[in-house]
Coordinates of C-alpha atoms in Angstrom, one line a residue:
Chain A
M1 CA -34.8 124.4 -45.1
S2 CA -35.9 127.9 -45.5
S3 CA -39.4 126.6 -45.8
N4 CA -39.0 124.9 -42.4
R5 CA -38.0 128.1 -40.7
R6 CA -40.4 130.6 -41.8
G7 CA -39.3 133.5 -39.7
V8 CA -41.5 136.1 -38.5
G9 CA -42.5 139.5 -39.6
L10 CA -42.2 141.1 -43.0
S11 CA -38.5 140.2 -43.4
A12 CA -39.6 136.6 -43.9
F13 CA -40.8 137.5 -47.4
S14 CA -37.6 139.2 -48.5
N15 CA -35.6 136.3 -46.9
S16 CA -37.4 133.7 -48.9
A17 CA -37.0 135.7 -52.1
I18 CA -33.2 136.1 -51.4
S19 CA -32.7 132.4 -50.8
A20 CA -34.7 131.4 -53.9
D21 CA -32.5 133.7 -55.8
Q22 CA -29.4 132.2 -54.4
Y23 CA -30.5 128.7 -55.2
A24 CA -31.3 129.7 -58.7
R25 CA -27.8 131.2 -59.1
H26 CA -26.1 128.2 -57.7
G27 CA -28.1 125.9 -60.0
Q28 CA -27.1 128.0 -62.9
A29 CA -23.4 127.7 -61.9
L30 CA -23.8 124.0 -61.6
R31 CA -25.4 123.7 -64.9
S32 CA -22.8 125.8 -66.7
N33 CA -20.0 123.8 -65.1
H34 CA -21.7 120.6 -66.2
A35 CA -22.2 121.9 -69.7
E36 CA -18.6 123.0 -69.9
A37 CA -17.4 119.6 -68.7
L38 CA -19.5 118.0 -71.4
A39 CA -18.3 120.3 -74.1
N40 CA -14.7 119.5 -73.1
Q41 CA -15.4 115.8 -73.2
L42 CA -17.1 116.2 -76.6
S43 CA -14.3 118.1 -78.1
V44 CA -11.8 115.6 -76.7
F45 CA -13.9 112.9 -78.2
Q46 CA -14.3 114.6 -81.5
A47 CA -10.6 115.1 -81.7
A48 CA -10.1 111.4 -81.1
L49 CA -12.7 110.5 -83.6
H50 CA -11.1 113.0 -86.1
N51 CA -7.7 111.4 -85.6
F52 CA -9.2 108.0 -86.0
S53 CA -11.1 108.9 -89.1
L54 CA -8.0 110.5 -90.6
T55 CA -5.9 107.4 -90.1
H56 CA -8.6 105.1 -91.2
A57 CA -10.4 107.2 -93.8
K58 CA -9.3 105.0 -96.6
D59 CA -10.6 101.9 -94.9
I60 CA -13.9 103.6 -94.1
R61 CA -14.4 104.4 -97.7
Q62 CA -13.3 101.1 -99.1
N63 CA -14.1 98.4 -96.7
P64 CA -17.8 97.9 -96.3
Q65 CA -17.4 95.9 -93.1
F66 CA -15.2 98.4 -91.5
R67 CA -17.6 101.2 -92.5
A68 CA -20.5 99.4 -90.9
E69 CA -18.6 98.9 -87.7
F70 CA -17.5 102.5 -87.7
A71 CA -21.1 103.7 -88.3
R72 CA -22.3 101.4 -85.6
M73 CA -19.7 102.7 -83.1
C74 CA -20.8 106.3 -83.8
N75 CA -24.4 105.3 -83.3
A76 CA -23.6 103.6 -80.0
I77 CA -22.0 106.8 -78.6
G78 CA -24.8 108.9 -79.8
V79 CA -23.3 110.6 -82.8
D80 CA -25.5 110.3 -85.8
P81 CA -23.4 111.1 -88.8
L82 CA -26.3 111.6 -91.1
A83 CA -28.6 113.5 -88.9
G84 CA -25.6 115.7 -88.2
S85 CA -25.2 116.6 -91.8
N86 CA -28.8 117.0 -92.4
V87 CA -29.5 119.8 -89.9
K88 CA -26.6 121.9 -91.0
G89 CA -28.6 124.3 -93.2
A90 CA -31.0 125.2 -90.4
S91 CA -28.5 125.7 -87.6
T92 CA -25.5 127.4 -89.2
S93 CA -26.4 130.9 -90.2
N94 CA -23.2 131.6 -92.1
G95 CA -24.3 129.1 -94.8
K96 CA -21.1 127.1 -94.5
A97 CA -22.0 123.5 -95.0
S98 CA -20.2 122.0 -92.1
S99 CA -21.7 119.2 -90.2
A100 CA -19.5 117.8 -87.4
W101 CA -19.3 114.7 -89.5
A102 CA -18.3 116.4 -92.8
K103 CA -15.7 118.4 -90.9
M104 CA -14.2 115.3 -89.5
L105 CA -14.1 113.1 -92.5
G106 CA -13.5 115.7 -95.1
S107 CA -17.1 114.9 -96.1
S108 CA -16.1 111.8 -98.1
V109 CA -17.9 109.3 -95.9
N110 CA -20.8 111.6 -95.9
D111 CA -20.8 111.8 -99.6
F112 CA -20.5 108.1 -99.9
Y113 CA -23.9 107.7 -98.3
F114 CA -25.5 110.4 -100.3
E115 CA -24.2 109.0 -103.5
L116 CA -25.5 105.6 -102.4
A117 CA -28.9 107.1 -101.6
V118 CA -29.1 108.5 -105.1
R119 CA -28.4 105.0 -106.5
V120 CA -31.0 103.5 -104.2
V121 CA -33.6 105.9 -105.4
E122 CA -32.7 105.3 -109.0
V123 CA -33.1 101.5 -108.6
C124 CA -36.4 102.0 -106.8
R125 CA -37.7 104.2 -109.6
E126 CA -36.5 101.8 -112.3
T127 CA -38.1 98.8 -110.7
R128 CA -41.3 100.4 -109.5
A129 CA -43.4 99.2 -112.4
E130 CA -42.2 95.7 -111.8
N131 CA -42.5 95.4 -108.0
G132 CA -45.0 98.1 -107.1
G133 CA -42.4 99.9 -105.0
M134 CA -41.4 97.1 -102.7
I135 CA -37.9 95.8 -103.2
A136 CA -35.8 93.5 -100.9
V137 CA -32.8 95.2 -99.4
S138 CA -30.7 92.2 -100.6
E139 CA -31.9 92.6 -104.1
M140 CA -31.1 96.3 -104.0
R141 CA -27.6 95.4 -102.9
K142 CA -27.1 93.1 -105.8
R143 CA -28.4 95.6 -108.2
I144 CA -26.1 98.3 -106.8
E145 CA -23.1 96.0 -106.8
K146 CA -23.8 95.3 -110.5
G147 CA -23.8 99.0 -111.2
R148 CA -25.5 100.7 -114.1
G149 CA -23.8 98.6 -116.7
I150 CA -20.9 101.0 -116.8
I151 CA -17.5 99.5 -116.2
G152 CA -16.5 100.1 -112.6
G153 CA -19.9 101.5 -112.0
G154 CA -20.8 99.2 -109.1
I155 CA -20.0 99.9 -105.5
D156 CA -19.3 97.3 -102.9
V157 CA -21.9 97.9 -100.2
T158 CA -23.6 96.0 -97.4
D159 CA -27.3 95.9 -96.5
D160 CA -26.4 98.1 -93.6
D161 CA -25.0 100.8 -95.8
I162 CA -28.2 100.8 -97.9
E163 CA -30.4 101.3 -94.8
R164 CA -28.1 104.0 -93.6
A165 CA -28.3 105.7 -96.9
L166 CA -32.0 105.5 -96.9
E167 CA -32.0 107.2 -93.4
S168 CA -30.2 110.1 -95.0
L169 CA -33.2 110.6 -97.3
A170 CA -35.6 111.0 -94.3
P171 CA -35.6 114.9 -94.4
L172 CA -36.7 114.8 -98.0
E173 CA -39.9 113.0 -96.9
G174 CA -39.7 110.9 -100.0
G175 CA -41.5 108.1 -98.3
F176 CA -38.7 105.7 -98.4
K177 CA -39.0 103.2 -95.6
V178 CA -37.4 100.0 -94.6
V179 CA -40.1 97.4 -93.5
P180 CA -39.5 93.9 -92.3
L181 CA -41.5 91.3 -94.1
G182 CA -41.0 87.7 -93.0
S183 CA -37.3 87.1 -92.7
H184 CA -36.4 89.8 -95.3
R185 CA -36.2 93.5 -95.1
F186 CA -37.8 95.5 -97.8
I187 CA -37.5 99.0 -99.0
R188 CA -40.9 100.6 -99.6
S189 CA -40.6 103.5 -102.0
V190 CA -44.3 104.3 -102.4
P191 CA -46.0 106.1 -99.5
K192 CA -48.5 103.3 -98.9
E193 CA -49.3 101.5 -95.7
L194 CA -49.9 97.8 -95.9
N195 CA -52.7 96.6 -93.8
L196 CA -52.3 93.5 -91.6
D197 CA -53.8 91.1 -94.1
Q198 CA -51.6 92.4 -96.9
S199 CA -48.4 92.1 -95.0
T200 CA -49.4 88.6 -93.8
V201 CA -49.9 87.5 -97.4
L202 CA -46.6 89.1 -98.5
E203 CA -44.8 87.3 -95.7
V204 CA -46.3 84.0 -96.8
I205 CA -45.2 84.7 -100.4
Q206 CA -41.7 85.4 -99.2
V207 CA -41.6 82.0 -97.6
L208 CA -43.4 79.9 -100.2
G209 CA -42.6 81.8 -103.4
Y210 CA -46.3 82.1 -104.3
V211 CA -49.7 81.9 -102.8
T212 CA -53.2 81.0 -103.9
V213 CA -56.6 81.8 -102.5
S214 CA -57.2 78.3 -101.3
M215 CA -53.8 78.2 -99.6
L216 CA -54.7 81.3 -97.7
R217 CA -58.0 79.8 -96.8
D218 CA -56.5 76.5 -95.6
N219 CA -53.5 77.9 -93.8
L220 CA -54.8 81.2 -92.3
G221 CA -58.4 80.2 -91.9
W222 CA -59.6 83.1 -94.0
E223 CA -62.9 83.2 -95.8
R224 CA -62.7 83.1 -99.5
A225 CA -64.0 86.6 -99.9
R226 CA -61.4 88.0 -97.6
A227 CA -58.5 86.2 -99.4
V228 CA -59.8 87.3 -102.8
A229 CA -60.1 90.9 -101.6
V230 CA -56.6 91.0 -100.2
M231 CA -55.2 89.5 -103.4
D232 CA -57.1 92.0 -105.5
D233 CA -55.7 94.8 -103.5
L234 CA -52.1 93.5 -103.9
V235 CA -52.6 93.0 -107.6
S236 CA -53.9 96.5 -108.1
D237 CA -50.9 97.9 -106.1
S238 CA -48.7 95.9 -108.5
L239 CA -47.1 94.2 -105.5
V240 CA -47.7 90.7 -106.9
W241 CA -47.8 89.1 -110.4
V242 CA -50.6 86.8 -111.5
D243 CA -50.0 83.4 -113.0
S244 CA -53.3 82.0 -114.3
Q245 CA -51.8 79.0 -116.0
A246 CA -51.6 76.9 -112.9
S247 CA -54.6 74.7 -111.7
E248 CA -55.5 77.6 -109.5
T249 CA -54.5 81.2 -110.0
E250 CA -51.1 81.8 -108.3
F251 CA -49.8 85.1 -107.0
W252 CA -46.1 85.6 -107.2
S253 CA -43.8 88.1 -105.7
P254 CA -41.7 90.0 -108.2
A255 CA -38.9 89.7 -105.8
S256 CA -38.3 86.1 -107.0
M257 CA -38.2 87.3 -110.6
H258 CA -34.5 87.8 -110.9
E259 CA -33.4 85.0 -108.7
G260 CA -34.1 82.1 -111.1
A261 CA -31.6 80.3 -113.2
Chain B
M1 CA -35.0 81.3 -154.7
A2 CA -38.2 83.2 -155.1
T3 CA -39.7 83.0 -158.5
A4 CA -41.3 85.9 -160.1
T5 CA -44.1 86.7 -157.8
S6 CA -46.3 89.6 -156.9
S7 CA -45.6 90.9 -153.4
P8 CA -48.8 89.7 -151.6
A9 CA -47.9 86.1 -152.2
T10 CA -44.3 86.5 -151.0
P11 CA -44.7 85.4 -147.4
G12 CA -46.0 82.0 -148.4
L13 CA -43.3 81.5 -151.0
T14 CA -40.4 82.8 -149.2
T15 CA -40.9 80.5 -146.3
T16 CA -39.9 77.5 -148.4
P17 CA -36.5 78.7 -149.5
Y18 CA -36.0 79.8 -146.0
A19 CA -35.5 76.3 -144.5
P20 CA -31.9 77.1 -143.5
P21 CA -32.6 79.9 -141.1
P22 CA -34.7 77.8 -138.7
T23 CA -31.8 75.3 -138.3
T24 CA -29.3 78.1 -137.5
T25 CA -32.0 79.4 -135.1
N26 CA -32.0 76.2 -133.2
L27 CA -28.3 75.9 -133.2
S28 CA -27.7 79.4 -131.9
S29 CA -30.6 79.1 -129.4
A30 CA -28.4 76.6 -127.6
T31 CA -26.0 79.3 -126.7
F32 CA -28.5 82.0 -126.1
T33 CA -29.0 82.3 -122.4
L34 CA -32.5 83.2 -121.4
P35 CA -32.8 86.0 -118.9
S36 CA -33.7 84.8 -115.4
Y37 CA -37.2 86.3 -115.6
T38 CA -38.2 83.6 -118.1
S39 CA -38.3 81.2 -115.2
F40 CA -40.8 83.4 -113.4
P41 CA -44.1 81.7 -114.0
P42 CA -46.3 84.8 -114.1
F43 CA -44.2 86.1 -116.9
Y44 CA -46.2 84.0 -119.3
T45 CA -49.6 85.4 -118.2
L46 CA -50.5 88.9 -119.3
Q47 CA -50.7 90.9 -116.1
P48 CA -54.1 92.4 -115.3
N49 CA -52.5 95.4 -113.6
L50 CA -51.6 98.0 -116.2
T51 CA -48.5 99.2 -114.6
T52 CA -47.2 95.7 -114.1
R53 CA -48.2 94.9 -117.6
A54 CA -46.3 97.8 -119.1
R55 CA -43.2 96.4 -117.3
Q56 CA -44.0 92.9 -118.5
L57 CA -44.4 94.0 -122.1
A58 CA -41.0 95.9 -121.9
L59 CA -39.4 92.7 -120.7
W60 CA -40.9 90.6 -123.4
T61 CA -39.9 93.1 -126.1
N62 CA -36.4 93.0 -124.6
L63 CA -36.3 89.2 -124.7
I64 CA -37.6 88.9 -128.2
L65 CA -35.3 91.5 -129.6
S66 CA -32.2 90.2 -128.0
Y67 CA -33.1 86.7 -129.1
A68 CA -33.8 87.8 -132.6
A69 CA -30.5 89.7 -132.7
H70 CA -28.7 86.6 -131.4
A71 CA -30.4 84.2 -133.8
R72 CA -30.5 86.7 -136.7
L73 CA -34.2 86.3 -136.9
F74 CA -36.0 88.7 -139.1
R75 CA -39.5 87.2 -139.1
L76 CA -41.4 85.8 -136.2
S77 CA -44.5 83.8 -137.1
L78 CA -47.2 83.0 -134.6
S79 CA -47.7 79.5 -135.9
A80 CA -44.1 78.5 -135.6
P81 CA -42.3 80.6 -133.0
P82 CA -38.7 79.7 -132.2
A83 CA -38.6 76.8 -129.7
N84 CA -38.7 77.8 -126.0
L85 CA -38.9 81.5 -126.8
L86 CA -42.6 82.0 -126.0
S87 CA -42.8 79.1 -123.6
N88 CA -41.0 77.4 -120.8
P89 CA -41.5 73.7 -120.9
T90 CA -39.9 73.2 -117.5
L91 CA -42.5 75.4 -115.9
H92 CA -45.3 74.2 -118.2
R93 CA -46.0 77.8 -119.0
A94 CA -46.5 79.4 -122.4
L95 CA -47.6 82.7 -123.7
S96 CA -51.0 82.2 -125.2
E97 CA -51.7 83.4 -128.7
P98 CA -53.9 86.4 -127.7
D99 CA -51.2 87.4 -125.2
T100 CA -48.5 86.9 -127.9
R101 CA -50.4 89.3 -130.1
A102 CA -50.6 91.8 -127.3
V103 CA -46.8 91.6 -126.9
L104 CA -46.3 92.0 -130.6
D105 CA -48.8 94.8 -130.8
H106 CA -46.7 96.5 -128.1
M107 CA -43.6 96.0 -130.2
V108 CA -45.3 97.4 -133.2
Q109 CA -46.2 100.5 -131.3
Q110 CA -42.6 100.8 -130.2
G111 CA -41.5 100.5 -133.8
R112 CA -39.6 97.3 -133.1
A113 CA -41.8 95.1 -135.2
E114 CA -44.3 95.3 -138.0
W115 CA -47.2 93.0 -138.8
I116 CA -46.9 91.2 -142.1
P117 CA -50.3 91.4 -143.8
A118 CA -51.9 88.0 -144.3
A119 CA -52.5 86.7 -147.8
S120 CA -56.2 87.4 -147.7
R121 CA -57.7 90.5 -146.1
A122 CA -60.1 88.4 -144.0
E123 CA -57.3 86.8 -142.0
R124 CA -55.4 88.4 -139.2
P125 CA -51.7 88.8 -139.8
A126 CA -49.8 85.8 -138.4
A127 CA -46.3 87.0 -138.5
V128 CA -44.2 90.1 -137.9
W129 CA -41.0 91.6 -139.1
I130 CA -38.7 91.9 -136.1
Y131 CA -36.7 95.0 -136.1
W132 CA -33.9 94.3 -133.8
R133 CA -32.3 97.0 -135.8
S134 CA -34.7 99.7 -137.0
L135 CA -35.1 100.1 -140.8
A136 CA -33.1 103.3 -140.6
E137 CA -30.3 101.5 -138.9
W138 CA -30.3 98.8 -141.5
A139 CA -30.3 101.4 -144.2
D140 CA -27.3 103.1 -142.6
L141 CA -25.4 99.8 -142.3
I142 CA -26.0 98.8 -145.9
Y143 CA -25.2 102.2 -147.2
G144 CA -22.0 102.3 -145.1
W145 CA -21.0 98.9 -146.5
V146 CA -21.6 100.1 -150.1
D147 CA -19.6 103.2 -149.4
E148 CA -16.7 101.3 -147.8
T149 CA -16.4 98.9 -150.6
G150 CA -16.5 101.6 -153.2
Q151 CA -19.6 100.4 -154.9
K152 CA -21.3 103.8 -155.0
G153 CA -22.6 104.5 -158.5
S154 CA -22.6 100.8 -159.5
V155 CA -25.7 98.7 -159.8
L156 CA -26.1 95.7 -157.4
T157 CA -28.9 93.2 -157.6
V158 CA -31.1 92.7 -154.6
Y159 CA -29.9 89.1 -154.7
E160 CA -26.3 90.2 -154.4
L161 CA -27.1 92.3 -151.4
R162 CA -28.8 89.4 -149.7
E163 CA -26.6 86.5 -150.5
G164 CA -23.7 87.6 -152.7
E165 CA -20.2 86.5 -151.7
A166 CA -19.2 90.1 -151.0
V167 CA -21.7 90.5 -148.2
G168 CA -20.6 87.3 -146.4
G169 CA -20.7 87.6 -142.7
K170 CA -22.7 90.9 -142.7
E171 CA -25.5 91.1 -140.3
W172 CA -28.2 91.5 -142.9
V173 CA -27.3 88.3 -144.7
G174 CA -30.4 86.1 -145.1
M175 CA -32.8 89.1 -144.6
E176 CA -35.9 88.3 -146.5
E177 CA -36.3 90.2 -149.7
E178 CA -39.5 91.9 -148.6
M179 CA -37.8 93.4 -145.6
L180 CA -34.7 94.3 -147.6
R181 CA -36.9 96.2 -150.0
R182 CA -38.2 98.2 -147.1
V183 CA -34.7 99.0 -146.0
L184 CA -33.8 100.0 -149.5
G185 CA -37.0 102.0 -149.5
V186 CA -35.6 104.1 -146.7
L187 CA -32.5 104.9 -148.8
V188 CA -34.7 105.7 -151.8
K189 CA -36.6 108.2 -149.8
K190 CA -33.4 109.8 -148.7
G191 CA -32.3 110.0 -152.3
R192 CA -29.4 107.7 -151.7
A193 CA -30.5 104.8 -153.9
Q194 CA -32.7 104.0 -156.8
I195 CA -34.4 100.7 -157.5
F196 CA -34.9 99.3 -161.0
G197 CA -37.5 96.7 -161.7
Q198 CA -39.8 94.8 -159.3
E199 CA -38.8 91.2 -159.8
E200 CA -36.1 89.1 -158.5
G201 CA -33.5 90.6 -160.8
A202 CA -34.2 94.0 -159.4
G203 CA -31.2 96.2 -159.3
V204 CA -30.2 98.9 -156.9
K205 CA -28.0 101.8 -157.6
F206 CA -26.5 103.7 -154.7
F207 CA -25.5 107.4 -154.8

C-alpha cells in the first residue's frame, strides 16, 4: 500500500521507513503470539503425555506391542523420543541430563532402548566373523530373546524395538544401519556400501537359500566374469559361505545357518 | 588289557581292548543333538575367507568338544571318526581329510587336542587326544577324588584309576592309559603324585 502511494518530497523517505518499521514490529508481535500459543499447546500436550506415560509406564516397559504403538504415536505427532535424549548434552548448559522424554518417563523407557542397543551391538560383534556384519533383524530378535545364556537374560522385544534402538546409536556414528534386502531387513554393522550387483545377489540368496554362478548367469543374464567377480567380492567380505561339495560351487548366506533343524 | 608294551606301540594295541567305547559312542550319539549349523552345507567346506574360516574353525571345535564330552570320547581317529560327526549324509556333505586336519590343527593350537604320533616317523599322525577337559582339569578332578576318598598316601595302580570299582561313574573312566599317564604327569610335575614302574602294573602314590 505504501508502495502504491509514494508521496512527494523528502517526507516520502521517512514515511516508508516508518511504515516498514511498523510492519516489522507487527510481524514480531504475531510471531511471538504464535510461538506462545505453540508453547502452550506443547506444554499441555506434554502434560497429557506425561500423565499417560505415568499411568501406562509399566505397560510401556513390559509389553512390546504397546511400546511399539506408543513409540509410533510419538513419532506421528513429531516427538522423537530418542533424538530428544541424544541432543541433551549440547543444548542444556547446566549439564543436567534431562531430555523431554527422560523427564516424562523417568528415563526408564529411554534406558530400555539404550540397553537394547548395547545388546544389539554385542550380537553384531559376536557374529561378525560369521556373517560379515550383515544380520537379519529377525535373527537379531531371536538372539536377543534367547539372552546371553544367563537365566532371565533375554528380553521380549519386537523388530520395531530393535530398529528404534539402532536409531539411538546414530549419534555415535558407529555405522549401524538397517537395510532392506529382498523381503527381509538386515542390520549392517560394517561401514560398507553394497553395490547394486552385490545387493541383487544377496536378495536372490535370501529367496533361494543359495546361489551359483550359472544361476546368476541364467536368471539375471549376467556374463560369467561379472557373476564370478561379484561372488569373489562377497566372499572376501565374508558375507557368504562357500560350499564346494555340490556339482557347482554354491554360495550360501550365513543367515540360514542357525535356522536348520 | 594292554600287555607289557613299550609306549610307541600303544596306540595300535589299545584300540583292540577298546571295542566297548565305540558302542557306547553310537548309543549316546542317538541322544546327542547336533547344533543347527551342522545342516548348513558350507559348514563342511573349509572357507577360503580367513575371517569366516576362523569362525568356522571355532564352530567345529565347539561341535567336536561337546560331542566328545557327551560321548566320553578321548581319542578321535581320522580313519574311523564317530558316525555323522564329520559328515552329514542327509546333505551329502562331509569334511574332507585335509580339512579335518586343519580343524584338528586348530584345536591343537587352542590346546583342546593333541596329535598322537604315528607308529613310524614317516607317517602323519592319524589320531588326536581330544581334551574336552584340559589335562590340568583332569588332574584336578582325579586329585580331588583321591583326596575325597581319603586315599592320599596310599598307592593305586593305573588300572585301578581307570577301571577300578571305586572310580565307577567318574568322568575319566575308560580314559586310555596313555592319556591318563599324561594327566598323572601333570600331578607329578606339581609334586602331588609319584609314579612307580612303567608297565601295566604301574602304581601311583598321591601326596
